[in-house]
């Protein structure tokens, strides 16, 4: 008799715990396959410390193959699930396609950025969901402070050293707290000419910081933030984001070059294509984490709406604590479905929360006991060390070094602004030149905002507009290096180059002159390879993602049945959408439908097709 085949989609908190527990329970009597776009599990709660320069990126990245014995790791993203045929189709990191057959399937696909219908946000903001975004934010903040320190103009200095964080939840609070400490340390060593200091703002429409947590934790966190000079504005959010700053809902305008989007997450749209009962984007399961009517299908983490047996009529929230516990129960129930052991219903006890605010400051309520100050800091870091499935010694060593040595405030330039657009539904994978399929997917993603202010975002990206139109809002003018030269990445595309102006006399020359920008935007959405209705997409295994509140996101879905056309813009502001299409052949430069590189750091020289060298060629 052949061994049962178990496939797990996603290696976040829920997927990783499921795989680890199954490896122990099955005792080599089952074939366990883990499908994930990266080869590591990301311990997301410590990501703000990566952005602040406390921890190195590999400290929060736990090797999957090194810590999951007897589990086969397949790098790739799911883009289609055949429930009747019991197969999962995926696309690998180099565009190769494959199919995994299963007897039991565990969906732990995690969550994606939640976008709101706010004009300009998709263009000028960056999220905080994975390592690429954390690395970009660290470089970007460092660069802005350095440029502000060298500026003679007070207005420019004020804009560059103003950092706006939207969302005062768990993630946004920690980003603002650690960011304020990081920039203050920079300014102490290199004071600004104008005598100004960095300014951090934390915005949220909620009445208090971290509204989903205990009120005493909220008061402690807000007190620490205000002591560090963070401008905390509750009941206020962003009304519009522009190249030069943001307009707030109270009517005021803030000049800034940095907008960090931490407003929350939504379940990965992979599960929407299954045509199964849903609850606010999450797949409905029973208390045993099994999909009713599908005995071979299990779901856990952020994509699963798990009944809360302690509060009838409600579902467990999308947190890492629940996702980690889901994984253990799910593994036991998968084994029970194979005839070994008894099923377990998911029940939980609230263990409390810990919030690291940097230095010796923290807010914690372990087992309901409210704590603050150094004692809370010790409990918080002790909890993280105990919860991490690996790298504990390395993390502790970095904490010790940070306590006795100054942080290294340098720009590595490894991640460009255009590589981590907010509207991307794959923040765990940085966008790179030559990656063929991104814009079709992201065009639909940006469209989920559902407003006129963001309707043209995908078209602007695809047309290769100036730097100020790029995702993330790293404008060419006024940014490091000034306005990029023509034919340079981020500048005006060269003729005959992908995304550039068609050559004179070319087949598109006449039509290009009369085509409106809106028509080009429409073409980039509905005419891209990803919007053609054919599944598959290439994936670059360059970054992680597990949801702050749950499991990591591994897979993408072709919007096949009942989920709308890929090229159409949904009206509900529910977050990123997925579309599918045959990827184009990769090339040395981004394709026409992919945003141009940002002007901050060019990925390499671009050569003209007419044989003449351009400025910057080597």
mmCIF file of N, CA, C and O in Angstrom, residues 413-495:
data_model
loop_
_atom_site.group_PDB
_atom_site.id
_atom_site.type_symbol
_atom_site.label_atom_id
_atom_site.label_comp_id
_atom_site.label_asym_id
_atom_site.label_seq_id
_atom_site.Cartn_x
_atom_site.Cartn_y
_atom_site.Cartn_z
ATOM 1 N N UNK A 413 21.442 49.326 -0.222
ATOM 2 C CA UNK A 413 20.893 49.481 -1.563
ATOM 3 C C UNK A 413 20.499 48.172 -2.216
ATOM 4 O O UNK A 413 20.484 48.075 -3.443
ATOM 5 N N UNK A 414 20.164 47.169 -1.432
ATOM 6 C CA UNK A 414 19.819 45.866 -1.991
ATOM 7 C C UNK A 414 18.385 45.807 -2.508
ATOM 8 O O UNK A 414 18.073 44.990 -3.370
ATOM 9 N N UNK A 415 17.512 46.636 -1.981
ATOM 10 C CA UNK A 415 16.095 46.628 -2.377
ATOM 11 C C UNK A 415 15.717 48.034 -2.828
ATOM 12 O O UNK A 415 15.894 48.996 -2.081
ATOM 13 N N UNK A 416 15.194 48.150 -4.046
ATOM 14 C CA UNK A 416 14.782 49.436 -4.588
ATOM 15 C C UNK A 416 13.318 49.707 -4.256
ATOM 16 O O UNK A 416 12.561 48.799 -3.944
ATOM 17 N N UNK A 417 12.923 50.949 -4.382
ATOM 18 C CA UNK A 417 11.548 51.302 -4.045
ATOM 19 C C UNK A 417 10.547 50.580 -4.941
ATOM 20 O O UNK A 417 9.486 50.158 -4.496
ATOM 21 N N UNK A 418 10.874 50.447 -6.231
ATOM 22 C CA UNK A 418 9.939 49.811 -7.152
ATOM 23 C C UNK A 418 9.859 48.308 -6.923
ATOM 24 O O UNK A 418 8.957 47.654 -7.423
ATOM 25 N N UNK A 419 10.804 47.749 -6.173
ATOM 26 C CA UNK A 419 10.798 46.307 -5.912
ATOM 27 C C UNK A 419 9.761 45.908 -4.875
ATOM 28 O O UNK A 419 9.412 44.731 -4.771
ATOM 29 N N UNK A 420 9.298 46.863 -4.072
ATOM 30 C CA UNK A 420 8.361 46.538 -2.987
ATOM 31 C C UNK A 420 7.150 47.460 -3.033
ATOM 32 O O UNK A 420 6.889 48.212 -2.092
ATOM 33 N N UNK A 421 6.388 47.455 -4.125
ATOM 34 C CA UNK A 421 5.190 48.302 -4.187
ATOM 35 C C UNK A 421 4.142 47.827 -3.201
ATOM 36 O O UNK A 421 4.011 46.636 -2.939
ATOM 37 N N UNK A 422 3.388 48.755 -2.676
ATOM 38 C CA UNK A 422 2.359 48.407 -1.695
ATOM 39 C C UNK A 422 1.307 47.494 -2.287
ATOM 40 O O UNK A 422 0.823 46.573 -1.630
ATOM 41 N N UNK A 423 0.943 47.730 -3.553
ATOM 42 C CA UNK A 423 -0.148 46.946 -4.124
ATOM 43 C C UNK A 423 0.260 45.541 -4.490
ATOM 44 O O UNK A 423 -0.535 44.757 -4.960
ATOM 45 N N UNK A 424 1.515 45.181 -4.320
ATOM 46 C CA UNK A 424 1.937 43.813 -4.596
ATOM 47 C C UNK A 424 1.287 42.855 -3.619
ATOM 48 O O UNK A 424 1.216 43.111 -2.422
ATOM 49 N N UNK A 425 0.809 41.732 -4.136
ATOM 50 C CA UNK A 425 0.241 40.713 -3.264
ATOM 51 C C UNK A 425 1.292 39.682 -2.884
ATOM 52 O O UNK A 425 0.957 38.633 -2.354
ATOM 53 N N UNK A 426 2.557 39.982 -3.174
ATOM 54 C CA UNK A 426 3.649 39.082 -2.822
ATOM 55 C C UNK A 426 4.760 39.847 -2.117
ATOM 56 O O UNK A 426 5.866 39.970 -2.637
ATOM 57 N N UNK A 427 4.522 40.413 -0.948
ATOM 58 C CA UNK A 427 5.583 41.178 -0.283
ATOM 59 C C UNK A 427 6.751 40.323 0.166
ATOM 60 O O UNK A 427 7.805 40.849 0.481
ATOM 61 N N UNK A 428 6.572 39.003 0.206
ATOM 62 C CA UNK A 428 7.685 38.138 0.584
ATOM 63 C C UNK A 428 8.671 37.936 -0.551
ATOM 64 O O UNK A 428 9.752 37.383 -0.371
ATOM 65 N N UNK A 429 8.311 38.402 -1.754
ATOM 66 C CA UNK A 429 9.160 38.249 -2.922
ATOM 67 C C UNK A 429 9.381 39.619 -3.544
ATOM 68 O O UNK A 429 8.437 40.247 -4.016
ATOM 69 N N UNK A 430 10.621 40.092 -3.545
ATOM 70 C CA UNK A 430 10.911 41.399 -4.123
ATOM 71 C C UNK A 430 10.827 41.341 -5.637
ATOM 72 O O UNK A 430 11.249 40.373 -6.261
ATOM 73 N N UNK A 431 10.280 42.378 -6.238
ATOM 74 C CA UNK A 431 10.192 42.466 -7.693
ATOM 75 C C UNK A 431 11.572 42.782 -8.258
ATOM 76 O O UNK A 431 12.307 43.603 -7.728
ATOM 77 N N UNK A 432 11.928 42.141 -9.358
ATOM 78 C CA UNK A 432 13.240 42.346 -9.971
ATOM 79 C C UNK A 432 13.078 42.568 -11.467
ATOM 80 O O UNK A 432 12.081 42.175 -12.054
ATOM 81 N N UNK A 433 14.069 43.223 -12.113
ATOM 82 C CA UNK A 433 13.992 43.392 -13.572
ATOM 83 C C UNK A 433 13.943 42.046 -14.267
ATOM 84 O O UNK A 433 14.642 41.115 -13.885
ATOM 85 N N UNK A 434 13.090 41.954 -15.270
ATOM 86 C CA UNK A 434 12.985 40.715 -16.017
ATOM 87 C C UNK A 434 11.962 39.760 -15.466
ATOM 88 O O UNK A 434 11.670 38.752 -16.085
ATOM 89 N N UNK A 435 11.392 40.084 -14.306
ATOM 90 C CA UNK A 435 10.335 39.229 -13.784
ATOM 91 C C UNK A 435 9.068 39.513 -14.561
ATOM 92 O O UNK A 435 8.546 40.623 -14.524
ATOM 93 N N UNK A 436 8.524 38.559 -15.301
ATOM 94 C CA UNK A 436 7.579 38.868 -16.354
ATOM 95 C C UNK A 436 6.158 39.160 -15.957
ATOM 96 O O UNK A 436 5.488 39.902 -16.624
ATOM 97 N N UNK A 437 5.669 38.589 -14.897
ATOM 98 C CA UNK A 437 4.227 38.542 -14.750
ATOM 99 C C UNK A 437 3.648 39.536 -13.778
ATOM 100 O O UNK A 437 2.457 39.611 -13.619
ATOM 101 N N UNK A 438 4.465 40.348 -13.129
ATOM 102 C CA UNK A 438 3.982 41.093 -11.988
ATOM 103 C C UNK A 438 2.865 42.079 -12.288
ATOM 104 O O UNK A 438 1.916 42.171 -11.554
ATOM 105 N N UNK A 439 2.972 42.866 -13.344
ATOM 106 C CA UNK A 439 2.067 43.997 -13.469
ATOM 107 C C UNK A 439 0.636 43.576 -13.671
ATOM 108 O O UNK A 439 -0.270 44.248 -13.235
ATOM 109 N N UNK A 440 0.412 42.460 -14.351
ATOM 110 C CA UNK A 440 -0.961 42.035 -14.548
ATOM 111 C C UNK A 440 -1.629 41.751 -13.242
ATOM 112 O O UNK A 440 -2.750 42.128 -12.984
ATOM 113 N N UNK A 441 -0.872 41.077 -12.359
ATOM 114 C CA UNK A 441 -1.416 40.775 -11.055
ATOM 115 C C UNK A 441 -1.584 42.037 -10.238
ATOM 116 O O UNK A 441 -2.598 42.290 -9.617
ATOM 117 N N UNK A 442 -0.543 42.881 -10.246
ATOM 118 C CA UNK A 442 -0.582 44.053 -9.415
ATOM 119 C C UNK A 442 -1.559 45.096 -9.927
ATOM 120 O O UNK A 442 -2.067 45.903 -9.179
ATOM 121 N N UNK A 443 -1.826 45.076 -11.233
ATOM 122 C CA UNK A 443 -2.835 45.992 -11.745
ATOM 123 C C UNK A 443 -4.171 45.696 -11.119
ATOM 124 O O UNK A 443 -4.897 46.586 -10.701
ATOM 125 N N UNK A 444 -4.505 44.418 -11.012
ATOM 126 C CA UNK A 444 -5.744 44.059 -10.356
ATOM 127 C C UNK A 444 -5.692 44.350 -8.881
ATOM 128 O O UNK A 444 -6.661 44.742 -8.270
ATOM 129 N N UNK A 445 -4.498 44.188 -8.286
ATOM 130 C CA UNK A 445 -4.353 44.442 -6.867
ATOM 131 C C UNK A 445 -4.605 45.893 -6.542
ATOM 132 O O UNK A 445 -5.341 46.238 -5.631
ATOM 133 N N UNK A 446 -3.961 46.777 -7.300
ATOM 134 C CA UNK A 446 -4.146 48.197 -7.040
ATOM 135 C C UNK A 446 -5.597 48.591 -7.222
ATOM 136 O O UNK A 446 -6.099 49.481 -6.567
ATOM 137 N N UNK A 447 -6.283 47.900 -8.117
ATOM 138 C CA UNK A 447 -7.665 48.246 -8.387
ATOM 139 C C UNK A 447 -8.596 47.946 -7.253
ATOM 140 O O UNK A 447 -9.713 48.426 -7.242
ATOM 141 N N UNK A 448 -8.164 47.179 -6.278
ATOM 142 C CA UNK A 448 -9.071 46.852 -5.193
ATOM 143 C C UNK A 448 -9.404 48.057 -4.346
ATOM 144 O O UNK A 448 -10.318 48.028 -3.549
ATOM 145 N N UNK A 449 -8.648 49.127 -4.480
ATOM 146 C CA UNK A 449 -9.007 50.326 -3.742
ATOM 147 C C UNK A 449 -10.339 50.868 -4.211
ATOM 148 O O UNK A 449 -11.081 51.462 -3.452
ATOM 149 N N UNK A 450 -10.633 50.689 -5.471
ATOM 150 C CA UNK A 450 -11.947 51.006 -5.984
ATOM 151 C C UNK A 450 -12.285 52.472 -6.046
ATOM 152 O O UNK A 450 -13.438 52.854 -5.949
ATOM 153 N N UNK A 451 -11.295 53.351 -6.218
ATOM 154 C CA UNK A 451 -11.584 54.765 -6.298
ATOM 155 C C UNK A 451 -10.927 55.351 -7.525
ATOM 156 O O UNK A 451 -9.991 54.822 -8.084
ATOM 157 N N UNK A 452 -11.426 56.527 -7.904
ATOM 158 C CA UNK A 452 -10.834 57.194 -9.056
ATOM 159 C C UNK A 452 -9.406 57.591 -8.775
ATOM 160 O O UNK A 452 -8.573 57.653 -9.667
ATOM 161 N N UNK A 453 -9.097 57.830 -7.496
ATOM 162 C CA UNK A 453 -7.749 58.250 -7.163
ATOM 163 C C UNK A 453 -6.718 57.194 -7.416
ATOM 164 O O UNK A 453 -5.563 57.508 -7.641
ATOM 165 N N UNK A 454 -7.092 55.932 -7.360
ATOM 166 C CA UNK A 454 -6.133 54.861 -7.573
ATOM 167 C C UNK A 454 -6.400 54.085 -8.830
ATOM 168 O O UNK A 454 -5.710 53.135 -9.135
ATOM 169 N N UNK A 455 -7.406 54.480 -9.581
ATOM 170 C CA UNK A 455 -7.779 53.702 -10.747
ATOM 171 C C UNK A 455 -6.702 53.664 -11.792
ATOM 172 O O UNK A 455 -6.554 52.688 -12.509
ATOM 173 N N UNK A 456 -5.910 54.709 -11.900
ATOM 174 C CA UNK A 456 -4.895 54.745 -12.931
ATOM 175 C C UNK A 456 -3.549 54.273 -12.479
ATOM 176 O O UNK A 456 -2.576 54.385 -13.211
ATOM 177 N N UNK A 457 -3.421 53.754 -11.278
ATOM 178 C CA UNK A 457 -2.126 53.382 -10.738
ATOM 179 C C UNK A 457 -1.412 52.382 -11.615
ATOM 180 O O UNK A 457 -0.257 52.552 -11.957
ATOM 181 N N UNK A 458 -2.097 51.301 -11.960
ATOM 182 C CA UNK A 458 -1.431 50.269 -12.738
ATOM 183 C C UNK A 458 -1.007 50.799 -14.088
ATOM 184 O O UNK A 458 0.070 50.470 -14.589
ATOM 185 N N UNK A 459 -1.836 51.631 -14.684
ATOM 186 C CA UNK A 459 -1.478 52.179 -15.976
ATOM 187 C C UNK A 459 -0.265 53.070 -15.885
ATOM 188 O O UNK A 459 0.603 53.052 -16.746
ATOM 189 N N UNK A 460 -0.167 53.856 -14.824
ATOM 190 C CA UNK A 460 0.984 54.730 -14.666
ATOM 191 C C UNK A 460 2.246 53.900 -14.528
ATOM 192 O O UNK A 460 3.287 54.206 -15.087
ATOM 193 N N UNK A 461 2.179 52.844 -13.761
ATOM 194 C CA UNK A 461 3.348 52.003 -13.589
ATOM 195 C C UNK A 461 3.747 51.383 -14.916
ATOM 196 O O UNK A 461 4.920 51.320 -15.261
ATOM 197 N N UNK A 462 2.773 50.876 -15.635
ATOM 198 C CA UNK A 462 3.092 50.171 -16.853
ATOM 199 C C UNK A 462 3.635 51.096 -17.923
ATOM 200 O O UNK A 462 4.457 50.704 -18.738
ATOM 201 N N UNK A 463 3.201 52.325 -17.933
ATOM 202 C CA UNK A 463 3.633 53.247 -18.974
ATOM 203 C C UNK A 463 5.011 53.808 -18.715
ATOM 204 O O UNK A 463 5.561 54.518 -19.540
ATOM 205 N N UNK A 464 5.587 53.513 -17.551
ATOM 206 C CA UNK A 464 6.916 54.042 -17.259
ATOM 207 C C UNK A 464 6.892 55.536 -17.026
ATOM 208 O O UNK A 464 7.731 56.270 -17.528
ATOM 209 N N UNK A 465 5.925 56.018 -16.241
ATOM 210 C CA UNK A 465 5.864 57.437 -15.925
ATOM 211 C C UNK A 465 7.102 57.853 -15.154
ATOM 212 O O UNK A 465 7.910 57.063 -14.753
ATOM 213 N N UNK A 466 7.203 59.139 -14.896
ATOM 214 C CA UNK A 466 8.342 59.642 -14.160
ATOM 215 C C UNK A 466 8.400 59.022 -12.781
ATOM 216 O O UNK A 466 7.461 58.435 -12.302
ATOM 217 N N UNK A 467 9.563 59.251 -12.125
ATOM 218 C CA UNK A 467 9.767 58.613 -10.833
ATOM 219 C C UNK A 467 8.691 58.915 -9.829
ATOM 220 O O UNK A 467 8.373 58.106 -8.990
ATOM 221 N N UNK A 468 8.089 60.093 -9.910
ATOM 222 C CA UNK A 468 7.083 60.426 -8.904
ATOM 223 C C UNK A 468 5.828 59.599 -9.053
ATOM 224 O O UNK A 468 4.987 59.600 -8.186
ATOM 225 N N UNK A 469 5.681 58.867 -10.168
ATOM 226 C CA UNK A 469 4.526 58.011 -10.358
ATOM 227 C C UNK A 469 4.823 56.574 -9.968
ATOM 228 O O UNK A 469 3.976 55.719 -10.124
ATOM 229 N N UNK A 470 6.011 56.300 -9.528
ATOM 230 C CA UNK A 470 6.366 54.919 -9.260
ATOM 231 C C UNK A 470 5.704 54.427 -7.996
ATOM 232 O O UNK A 470 5.368 55.196 -7.118
ATOM 233 N N UNK A 471 5.579 53.099 -7.872
ATOM 234 C CA UNK A 471 5.056 52.559 -6.629
ATOM 235 C C UNK A 471 5.947 52.968 -5.484
ATOM 236 O O UNK A 471 7.158 52.850 -5.551
ATOM 237 N N UNK A 472 5.352 53.391 -4.401
ATOM 238 C CA UNK A 472 6.128 53.758 -3.239
ATOM 239 C C UNK A 472 6.509 55.217 -3.225
ATOM 240 O O UNK A 472 6.992 55.715 -2.232
ATOM 241 N N UNK A 473 6.346 55.895 -4.355
ATOM 242 C CA UNK A 473 6.554 57.330 -4.355
ATOM 243 C C UNK A 473 7.981 57.759 -4.177
ATOM 244 O O UNK A 473 8.246 58.776 -3.570
ATOM 245 N N UNK A 474 8.970 57.000 -4.679
ATOM 246 C CA UNK A 474 10.343 57.481 -4.670
ATOM 247 C C UNK A 474 10.509 58.392 -5.875
ATOM 248 O O UNK A 474 10.883 57.943 -6.959
ATOM 249 N N UNK A 475 10.207 59.683 -5.764
ATOM 250 C CA UNK A 475 10.198 60.531 -6.944
ATOM 251 C C UNK A 475 11.589 60.756 -7.476
ATOM 252 O O UNK A 475 12.566 60.758 -6.745
ATOM 253 N N UNK A 476 11.640 60.992 -8.779
ATOM 254 C CA UNK A 476 12.928 61.267 -9.388
ATOM 255 C C UNK A 476 13.416 62.643 -8.977
ATOM 256 O O UNK A 476 14.531 62.804 -8.531
ATOM 257 N N UNK A 477 12.550 63.633 -9.131
ATOM 258 C CA UNK A 477 12.964 64.976 -8.805
ATOM 259 C C UNK A 477 13.014 65.159 -7.300
ATOM 260 O O UNK A 477 12.103 64.793 -6.595
ATOM 261 N N UNK A 478 14.088 65.794 -6.838
ATOM 262 C CA UNK A 478 14.209 66.042 -5.407
ATOM 263 C C UNK A 478 14.694 64.864 -4.617
ATOM 264 O O UNK A 478 14.851 64.946 -3.423
ATOM 265 N N UNK A 479 14.936 63.744 -5.266
ATOM 266 C CA UNK A 479 15.412 62.555 -4.570
ATOM 267 C C UNK A 479 16.897 62.411 -4.818
ATOM 268 O O UNK A 479 17.474 63.066 -5.674
ATOM 269 N N UNK A 480 17.552 61.490 -4.088
ATOM 270 C CA UNK A 480 18.989 61.313 -4.258
ATOM 271 C C UNK A 480 19.339 61.116 -5.723
ATOM 272 O O UNK A 480 18.772 60.276 -6.403
ATOM 273 N N UNK A 481 20.310 61.881 -6.176
ATOM 274 C CA UNK A 481 20.741 61.732 -7.559
ATOM 275 C C UNK A 481 20.002 62.659 -8.501
ATOM 276 O O UNK A 481 20.327 62.737 -9.676
ATOM 277 N N UNK A 482 18.990 63.383 -7.993
ATOM 278 C CA UNK A 482 18.251 64.306 -8.838
ATOM 279 C C UNK A 482 17.409 63.577 -9.861
ATOM 280 O O UNK A 482 17.083 62.417 -9.736
ATOM 281 N N UNK A 483 17.026 64.293 -10.895
ATOM 282 C CA UNK A 483 16.198 63.718 -11.946
ATOM 283 C C UNK A 483 17.034 62.766 -12.775
ATOM 284 O O UNK A 483 18.103 63.118 -13.257
ATOM 285 N N UNK A 484 16.600 61.519 -12.942
ATOM 286 C CA UNK A 484 17.412 60.565 -13.678
ATOM 287 C C UNK A 484 17.514 60.939 -15.140
ATOM 288 O O UNK A 484 16.602 61.501 -15.729
ATOM 289 N N UNK A 485 18.647 60.601 -15.741
ATOM 290 C CA UNK A 485 18.837 60.864 -17.153
ATOM 291 C C UNK A 485 17.938 59.986 -17.992
ATOM 292 O O UNK A 485 17.495 58.932 -17.571
ATOM 293 N N UNK A 486 17.653 60.446 -19.171
ATOM 294 C CA UNK A 486 16.847 59.638 -20.061
ATOM 295 C C UNK A 486 17.553 58.315 -20.337
ATOM 296 O O UNK A 486 18.760 58.251 -20.441
ATOM 297 N N UNK A 487 16.752 57.305 -20.522
ATOM 298 C CA UNK A 487 17.224 55.943 -20.794
ATOM 299 C C UNK A 487 17.792 55.265 -19.560
ATOM 300 O O UNK A 487 18.233 54.129 -19.634
ATOM 301 N N UNK A 488 17.838 55.965 -18.417
ATOM 302 C CA UNK A 488 18.305 55.328 -17.194
ATOM 303 C C UNK A 488 17.123 54.715 -16.464
ATOM 304 O O UNK A 488 16.004 55.176 -16.600
ATOM 305 N N UNK A 489 17.362 53.665 -15.660
ATOM 306 C CA UNK A 489 16.254 53.071 -14.894
ATOM 307 C C UNK A 489 15.580 54.116 -14.039
ATOM 308 O O UNK A 489 16.229 54.818 -13.274
ATOM 309 N N UNK A 490 14.291 54.220 -14.143
ATOM 310 C CA UNK A 490 13.529 55.203 -13.370
ATOM 311 C C UNK A 490 13.302 56.489 -14.128
ATOM 312 O O UNK A 490 12.503 57.303 -13.729
ATOM 313 N N UNK A 491 14.039 56.719 -15.223
ATOM 314 C CA UNK A 491 13.844 57.928 -15.995
ATOM 315 C C UNK A 491 12.964 57.663 -17.196
ATOM 316 O O UNK A 491 12.207 56.704 -17.253
ATOM 317 N N UNK A 492 13.086 58.517 -18.205
ATOM 318 C CA UNK A 492 12.295 58.344 -19.414
ATOM 319 C C UNK A 492 12.842 57.165 -20.190
ATOM 320 O O UNK A 492 14.036 57.092 -20.467
ATOM 321 N N UNK A 493 12.020 56.187 -20.556
ATOM 322 C CA UNK A 493 12.533 55.011 -21.240
ATOM 323 C C UNK A 493 13.101 55.379 -22.606
ATOM 324 O O UNK A 493 12.637 56.285 -23.286
ATOM 325 N N UNK A 494 14.131 54.637 -23.002
ATOM 326 C CA UNK A 494 14.703 54.855 -24.323
ATOM 327 C C UNK A 494 13.743 54.364 -25.389
ATOM 328 O O UNK A 494 12.929 53.483 -25.170
ATOM 329 N N UNK A 495 13.856 54.942 -26.567
ATOM 330 C CA UNK A 495 13.055 54.450 -27.666
ATOM 331 C C UNK A 495 13.454 53.012 -27.968
ATOM 332 O O UNK A 495 14.610 52.642 -27.906
#
